[in-house]
């Protein structure tokens, strides 16, 4: 059941972020956790709204603890995403291919993405996933995405910016 929801969730992200034709690392990315960014905790993510450095930041007030815990545990080790991503328009790359293309001038305007595996609530009604996007020329960004499922469709409800350079 989990793999069905992962496949559907990845399909939604690929469509919503226009990733078709771009490059995606075939290994799941590493999670930004308390060790690398101490503010990313379940308690802090659940804050409804806060102001930081003059910016209004919306949290994920409905995020279940089990969803956050599942996201952390499923991403404790990298895994291949190829069995969950069934879109022939997405260029899944090995780490070596990813690094090689990223450093080629011919691809300086290409987008290079990484995903973590999603963490799900026990009833598969919500998910938490991290997406990063890198382009050799333009600003980079990373987001935590809070997703909710209605029927068989996943929707991106909120995002939490991890970084933007």
PDB file of N, CA, C and O in Angstrom, residues 4-56:
ATOM      1  N   UNK A   4       2.167   2.276  -3.482  1.00  0.00           N
ATOM      2  CA  UNK A   4       1.140   2.888  -4.326  1.00  0.00           C
ATOM      3  C   UNK A   4       1.030   4.383  -4.007  1.00  0.00           C
ATOM      4  O   UNK A   4       0.978   5.213  -4.913  1.00  0.00           O
ATOM      5  N   UNK A   5       1.008   4.720  -2.738  1.00  0.00           N
ATOM      6  CA  UNK A   5       0.901   6.124  -2.354  1.00  0.00           C
ATOM      7  C   UNK A   5       2.177   6.899  -2.714  1.00  0.00           C
ATOM      8  O   UNK A   5       2.095   8.059  -3.112  1.00  0.00           O
ATOM      9  N   UNK A   6       3.337   6.267  -2.575  1.00  0.00           N
ATOM     10  CA  UNK A   6       4.584   6.935  -2.969  1.00  0.00           C
ATOM     11  C   UNK A   6       4.573   7.249  -4.460  1.00  0.00           C
ATOM     12  O   UNK A   6       4.926   8.350  -4.871  1.00  0.00           O
ATOM     13  N   UNK A   7       4.166   6.287  -5.263  1.00  0.00           N
ATOM     14  CA  UNK A   7       4.101   6.481  -6.713  1.00  0.00           C
ATOM     15  C   UNK A   7       3.169   7.638  -7.053  1.00  0.00           C
ATOM     16  O   UNK A   7       3.514   8.509  -7.850  1.00  0.00           O
ATOM     17  N   UNK A   8       1.977   7.664  -6.445  1.00  0.00           N
ATOM     18  CA  UNK A   8       1.013   8.737  -6.698  1.00  0.00           C
ATOM     19  C   UNK A   8       1.545  10.092  -6.239  1.00  0.00           C
ATOM     20  O   UNK A   8       1.359  11.099  -6.917  1.00  0.00           O
ATOM     21  N   UNK A   9       2.188  10.125  -5.096  1.00  0.00           N
ATOM     22  CA  UNK A   9       2.714  11.373  -4.559  1.00  0.00           C
ATOM     23  C   UNK A   9       3.833  11.923  -5.452  1.00  0.00           C
ATOM     24  O   UNK A   9       3.848  13.107  -5.782  1.00  0.00           O
ATOM     25  N   UNK A  10       4.760  11.055  -5.867  1.00  0.00           N
ATOM     26  CA  UNK A  10       5.827  11.498  -6.769  1.00  0.00           C
ATOM     27  C   UNK A  10       5.246  12.002  -8.095  1.00  0.00           C
ATOM     28  O   UNK A  10       5.721  13.006  -8.633  1.00  0.00           O
ATOM     29  N   UNK A  11       4.233  11.337  -8.614  1.00  0.00           N
ATOM     30  CA  UNK A  11       3.593  11.791  -9.856  1.00  0.00           C
ATOM     31  C   UNK A  11       3.015  13.188  -9.694  1.00  0.00           C
ATOM     32  O   UNK A  11       3.141  14.034 -10.588  1.00  0.00           O
ATOM     33  N   UNK A  12       2.384  13.440  -8.558  1.00  0.00           N
ATOM     34  CA  UNK A  12       1.822  14.763  -8.279  1.00  0.00           C
ATOM     35  C   UNK A  12       2.921  15.820  -8.245  1.00  0.00           C
ATOM     36  O   UNK A  12       2.789  16.888  -8.845  1.00  0.00           O
ATOM     37  N   UNK A  13       4.025  15.526  -7.556  1.00  0.00           N
ATOM     38  CA  UNK A  13       5.121  16.499  -7.470  1.00  0.00           C
ATOM     39  C   UNK A  13       5.747  16.772  -8.832  1.00  0.00           C
ATOM     40  O   UNK A  13       6.058  17.919  -9.158  1.00  0.00           O
ATOM     41  N   UNK A  14       5.939  15.735  -9.623  1.00  0.00           N
ATOM     42  CA  UNK A  14       6.528  15.894 -10.954  1.00  0.00           C
ATOM     43  C   UNK A  14       5.645  16.784 -11.814  1.00  0.00           C
ATOM     44  O   UNK A  14       6.130  17.669 -12.515  1.00  0.00           O
ATOM     45  N   UNK A  15       4.337  16.591 -11.715  1.00  0.00           N
ATOM     46  CA  UNK A  15       3.406  17.413 -12.478  1.00  0.00           C
ATOM     47  C   UNK A  15       3.342  18.843 -11.933  1.00  0.00           C
ATOM     48  O   UNK A  15       3.446  19.809 -12.681  1.00  0.00           O
ATOM     49  N   UNK A  16       3.186  18.989 -10.620  1.00  0.00           N
ATOM     50  CA  UNK A  16       3.036  20.318 -10.011  1.00  0.00           C
ATOM     51  C   UNK A  16       4.272  21.200 -10.185  1.00  0.00           C
ATOM     52  O   UNK A  16       4.156  22.415 -10.300  1.00  0.00           O
ATOM     53  N   UNK A  17       5.448  20.612 -10.171  1.00  0.00           N
ATOM     54  CA  UNK A  17       6.682  21.392 -10.266  1.00  0.00           C
ATOM     55  C   UNK A  17       7.321  21.332 -11.647  1.00  0.00           C
ATOM     56  O   UNK A  17       8.467  21.750 -11.815  1.00  0.00           O
ATOM     57  N   UNK A  18       6.598  20.804 -12.630  1.00  0.00           N
ATOM     58  CA  UNK A  18       7.082  20.747 -14.015  1.00  0.00           C
ATOM     59  C   UNK A  18       8.474  20.138 -14.102  1.00  0.00           C
ATOM     60  O   UNK A  18       9.369  20.689 -14.742  1.00  0.00           O
ATOM     61  N   UNK A  19       8.653  19.001 -13.473  1.00  0.00           N
ATOM     62  CA  UNK A  19       9.961  18.344 -13.433  1.00  0.00           C
ATOM     63  C   UNK A  19      10.216  17.520 -14.696  1.00  0.00           C
ATOM     64  O   UNK A  19      11.348  17.190 -15.000  1.00  0.00           O
ATOM     65  N   UNK A  20       9.172  17.237 -15.462  1.00  0.00           N
ATOM     66  CA  UNK A  20       9.347  16.459 -16.686  1.00  0.00           C
ATOM     67  C   UNK A  20      10.397  17.137 -17.568  1.00  0.00           C
ATOM     68  O   UNK A  20      10.370  18.340 -17.776  1.00  0.00           O
ATOM     69  N   UNK A  21      11.348  16.348 -18.056  1.00  0.00           N
ATOM     70  CA  UNK A  21      12.422  16.861 -18.892  1.00  0.00           C
ATOM     71  C   UNK A  21      13.623  17.339 -18.117  1.00  0.00           C
ATOM     72  O   UNK A  21      14.668  17.611 -18.689  1.00  0.00           O
ATOM     73  N   UNK A  22      13.505  17.459 -16.816  1.00  0.00           N
ATOM     74  CA  UNK A  22      14.622  17.879 -15.974  1.00  0.00           C
ATOM     75  C   UNK A  22      15.315  16.641 -15.409  1.00  0.00           C
ATOM     76  O   UNK A  22      15.036  15.528 -15.824  1.00  0.00           O
ATOM     77  N   UNK A  23      16.198  16.837 -14.442  1.00  0.00           N
ATOM     78  CA  UNK A  23      17.018  15.756 -13.923  1.00  0.00           C
ATOM     79  C   UNK A  23      16.706  15.513 -12.449  1.00  0.00           C
ATOM     80  O   UNK A  23      16.562  16.451 -11.671  1.00  0.00           O
ATOM     81  N   UNK A  24      16.610  14.243 -12.101  1.00  0.00           N
ATOM     82  CA  UNK A  24      16.276  13.847 -10.741  1.00  0.00           C
ATOM     83  C   UNK A  24      17.258  12.777 -10.292  1.00  0.00           C
ATOM     84  O   UNK A  24      17.465  11.786 -10.990  1.00  0.00           O
ATOM     85  N   UNK A  25      17.858  13.003  -9.139  1.00  0.00           N
ATOM     86  CA  UNK A  25      18.767  12.015  -8.569  1.00  0.00           C
ATOM     87  C   UNK A  25      17.971  10.768  -8.215  1.00  0.00           C
ATOM     88  O   UNK A  25      16.939  10.854  -7.545  1.00  0.00           O
ATOM     89  N   UNK A  26      18.433   9.585  -8.685  1.00  0.00           N
ATOM     90  CA  UNK A  26      17.684   8.359  -8.469  1.00  0.00           C
ATOM     91  C   UNK A  26      17.730   7.866  -7.025  1.00  0.00           C
ATOM     92  O   UNK A  26      16.893   7.060  -6.628  1.00  0.00           O
ATOM     93  N   UNK A  27      18.684   8.349  -6.234  1.00  0.00           N
ATOM     94  CA  UNK A  27      18.736   7.995  -4.809  1.00  0.00           C
ATOM     95  C   UNK A  27      17.991   9.046  -4.015  1.00  0.00           C
ATOM     96  O   UNK A  27      18.071  10.233  -4.323  1.00  0.00           O
ATOM     97  N   UNK A  28      17.287   8.603  -2.993  1.00  0.00           N
ATOM     98  CA  UNK A  28      16.594   9.574  -2.156  1.00  0.00           C
ATOM     99  C   UNK A  28      17.609  10.478  -1.482  1.00  0.00           C
ATOM    100  O   UNK A  28      18.706  10.052  -1.131  1.00  0.00           O
ATOM    101  N   UNK A  29      17.249  11.743  -1.342  1.00  0.00           N
ATOM    102  CA  UNK A  29      18.125  12.723  -0.721  1.00  0.00           C
ATOM    103  C   UNK A  29      18.140  12.571   0.786  1.00  0.00           C
ATOM    104  O   UNK A  29      17.322  11.875   1.374  1.00  0.00           O
ATOM    105  N   UNK A  30      19.080  13.238   1.418  1.00  0.00           N
ATOM    106  CA  UNK A  30      19.156  13.166   2.880  1.00  0.00           C
ATOM    107  C   UNK A  30      18.242  14.219   3.495  1.00  0.00           C
ATOM    108  O   UNK A  30      18.021  15.290   2.943  1.00  0.00           O
ATOM    109  N   UNK A  31      17.715  13.887   4.637  1.00  0.00           N
ATOM    110  CA  UNK A  31      16.790  14.743   5.359  1.00  0.00           C
ATOM    111  C   UNK A  31      17.557  15.810   6.112  1.00  0.00           C
ATOM    112  O   UNK A  31      18.590  15.542   6.711  1.00  0.00           O
ATOM    113  N   UNK A  32      17.041  17.025   6.051  1.00  0.00           N
ATOM    114  CA  UNK A  32      17.585  18.087   6.903  1.00  0.00           C
ATOM    115  C   UNK A  32      16.916  17.923   8.255  1.00  0.00           C
ATOM    116  O   UNK A  32      15.705  18.068   8.380  1.00  0.00           O
ATOM    117  N   UNK A  33      17.680  17.543   9.256  1.00  0.00           N
ATOM    118  CA  UNK A  33      17.121  17.231  10.572  1.00  0.00           C
ATOM    119  C   UNK A  33      17.690  18.153  11.635  1.00  0.00           C
ATOM    120  O   UNK A  33      18.403  19.094  11.340  1.00  0.00           O
ATOM    121  N   UNK A  34      17.409  17.809  12.860  1.00  0.00           N
ATOM    122  CA  UNK A  34      17.874  18.593  13.994  1.00  0.00           C
ATOM    123  C   UNK A  34      19.395  18.732  14.001  1.00  0.00           C
ATOM    124  O   UNK A  34      19.924  19.724  14.482  1.00  0.00           O
ATOM    125  N   UNK A  35      20.120  17.746  13.489  1.00  0.00           N
ATOM    126  CA  UNK A  35      21.577  17.832  13.509  1.00  0.00           C
ATOM    127  C   UNK A  35      22.098  18.871  12.527  1.00  0.00           C
ATOM    128  O   UNK A  35      23.124  19.472  12.751  1.00  0.00           O
ATOM    129  N   UNK A  36      21.374  19.098  11.439  1.00  0.00           N
ATOM    130  CA  UNK A  36      21.850  20.061  10.458  1.00  0.00           C
ATOM    131  C   UNK A  36      21.067  21.376  10.477  1.00  0.00           C
ATOM    132  O   UNK A  36      21.574  22.392  10.062  1.00  0.00           O
ATOM    133  N   UNK A  37      19.860  21.340  10.939  1.00  0.00           N
ATOM    134  CA  UNK A  37      19.050  22.547  11.042  1.00  0.00           C
ATOM    135  C   UNK A  37      18.131  22.376  12.244  1.00  0.00           C
ATOM    136  O   UNK A  37      17.070  21.787  12.142  1.00  0.00           O
ATOM    137  N   UNK A  38      18.545  22.883  13.380  1.00  0.00           N
ATOM    138  CA  UNK A  38      17.886  22.577  14.649  1.00  0.00           C
ATOM    139  C   UNK A  38      16.429  23.001  14.725  1.00  0.00           C
ATOM    140  O   UNK A  38      15.687  22.511  15.557  1.00  0.00           O
ATOM    141  N   UNK A  39      15.980  23.898  13.847  1.00  0.00           N
ATOM    142  CA  UNK A  39      14.594  24.354  13.891  1.00  0.00           C
ATOM    143  C   UNK A  39      13.609  23.366  13.273  1.00  0.00           C
ATOM    144  O   UNK A  39      12.405  23.530  13.420  1.00  0.00           O
ATOM    145  N   UNK A  40      14.101  22.368  12.558  1.00  0.00           N
ATOM    146  CA  UNK A  40      13.211  21.414  11.910  1.00  0.00           C
ATOM    147  C   UNK A  40      12.897  20.282  12.894  1.00  0.00           C
ATOM    148  O   UNK A  40      13.547  19.243  12.919  1.00  0.00           O
ATOM    149  N   UNK A  41      11.898  20.524  13.705  1.00  0.00           N
ATOM    150  CA  UNK A  41      11.377  19.523  14.638  1.00  0.00           C
ATOM    151  C   UNK A  41       9.876  19.463  14.432  1.00  0.00           C
ATOM    152  O   UNK A  41       9.271  20.402  13.875  1.00  0.00           O
ATOM    153  N   UNK A  42       9.274  18.395  14.868  1.00  0.00           N
ATOM    154  CA  UNK A  42       7.824  18.265  14.748  1.00  0.00           C
ATOM    155  C   UNK A  42       7.129  19.412  15.484  1.00  0.00           C
ATOM    156  O   UNK A  42       6.209  20.029  14.953  1.00  0.00           O
ATOM    157  N   UNK A  43       7.618  19.725  16.667  1.00  0.00           N
ATOM    158  CA  UNK A  43       7.003  20.794  17.462  1.00  0.00           C
ATOM    159  C   UNK A  43       7.083  22.140  16.741  1.00  0.00           C
ATOM    160  O   UNK A  43       6.110  22.890  16.693  1.00  0.00           O
ATOM    161  N   UNK A  44       8.236  22.453  16.157  1.00  0.00           N
ATOM    162  CA  UNK A  44       8.393  23.727  15.461  1.00  0.00           C
ATOM    163  C   UNK A  44       7.609  23.788  14.148  1.00  0.00           C
ATOM    164  O   UNK A  44       7.088  24.836  13.781  1.00  0.00           O
ATOM    165  N   UNK A  45       7.532  22.672  13.452  1.00  0.00           N
ATOM    166  CA  UNK A  45       6.776  22.657  12.199  1.00  0.00           C
ATOM    167  C   UNK A  45       5.284  22.854  12.438  1.00  0.00           C
ATOM    168  O   UNK A  45       4.576  23.380  11.585  1.00  0.00           O
ATOM    169  N   UNK A  46       4.795  22.447  13.594  1.00  0.00           N
ATOM    170  CA  UNK A  46       3.369  22.536  13.890  1.00  0.00           C
ATOM    171  C   UNK A  46       2.931  23.935  14.307  1.00  0.00           C
ATOM    172  O   UNK A  46       1.734  24.202  14.419  1.00  0.00           O
ATOM    173  N   UNK A  47       3.862  24.852  14.540  1.00  0.00           N
ATOM    174  CA  UNK A  47       3.479  26.221  14.892  1.00  0.00           C
ATOM    175  C   UNK A  47       2.646  26.788  13.749  1.00  0.00           C
ATOM    176  O   UNK A  47       3.070  26.755  12.585  1.00  0.00           O
ATOM    177  N   UNK A  48       1.471  27.264  14.079  1.00  0.00           N
ATOM    178  CA  UNK A  48       0.549  27.729  13.044  1.00  0.00           C
ATOM    179  C   UNK A  48       1.146  28.863  12.214  1.00  0.00           C
ATOM    180  O   UNK A  48       1.099  28.850  10.997  1.00  0.00           O
ATOM    181  N   UNK A  49       1.718  29.842  12.883  1.00  0.00           N
ATOM    182  CA  UNK A  49       2.283  30.981  12.175  1.00  0.00           C
ATOM    183  C   UNK A  49       3.293  31.662  13.085  1.00  0.00           C
ATOM    184  O   UNK A  49       3.079  31.784  14.283  1.00  0.00           O
ATOM    185  N   UNK A  50       4.405  32.077  12.506  1.00  0.00           N
ATOM    186  CA  UNK A  50       5.408  32.799  13.272  1.00  0.00           C
ATOM    187  C   UNK A  50       6.047  33.854  12.379  1.00  0.00           C
ATOM    188  O   UNK A  50       5.936  33.790  11.150  1.00  0.00           O
ATOM    189  N   UNK A  51       6.685  34.803  12.980  1.00  0.00           N
ATOM    190  CA  UNK A  51       7.416  35.801  12.213  1.00  0.00           C
ATOM    191  C   UNK A  51       8.889  35.657  12.541  1.00  0.00           C
ATOM    192  O   UNK A  51       9.283  35.613  13.708  1.00  0.00           O
ATOM    193  N   UNK A  52       9.696  35.522  11.494  1.00  0.00           N
ATOM    194  CA  UNK A  52      11.126  35.343  11.673  1.00  0.00           C
ATOM    195  C   UNK A  52      11.838  36.238  10.672  1.00  0.00           C
ATOM    196  O   UNK A  52      11.554  36.175   9.469  1.00  0.00           O
ATOM    197  N   UNK A  53      12.740  37.077  11.162  1.00  0.00           N
ATOM    198  CA  UNK A  53      13.505  37.978  10.306  1.00  0.00           C
ATOM    199  C   UNK A  53      12.590  38.823   9.415  1.00  0.00           C
ATOM    200  O   UNK A  53      12.878  39.053   8.243  1.00  0.00           O
ATOM    201  N   UNK A  54      11.457  39.240   9.959  1.00  0.00           N
ATOM    202  CA  UNK A  54      10.535  40.086   9.222  1.00  0.00           C
ATOM    203  C   UNK A  54       9.665  39.355   8.212  1.00  0.00           C
ATOM    204  O   UNK A  54       8.917  39.977   7.472  1.00  0.00           O
ATOM    205  N   UNK A  55       9.748  38.027   8.168  1.00  0.00           N
ATOM    206  CA  UNK A  55       8.927  37.249   7.239  1.00  0.00           C
ATOM    207  C   UNK A  55       7.872  36.485   8.024  1.00  0.00           C
ATOM    208  O   UNK A  55       8.146  35.975   9.106  1.00  0.00           O
ATOM    209  N   UNK A  56       6.683  36.398   7.465  1.00  0.00           N
ATOM    210  CA  UNK A  56       5.628  35.588   8.070  1.00  0.00           C
ATOM    211  C   UNK A  56       5.787  34.159   7.572  1.00  0.00           C
ATOM    212  O   UNK A  56       5.801  33.913   6.362  1.00  0.00           O
TER     213      UNK A  56
END
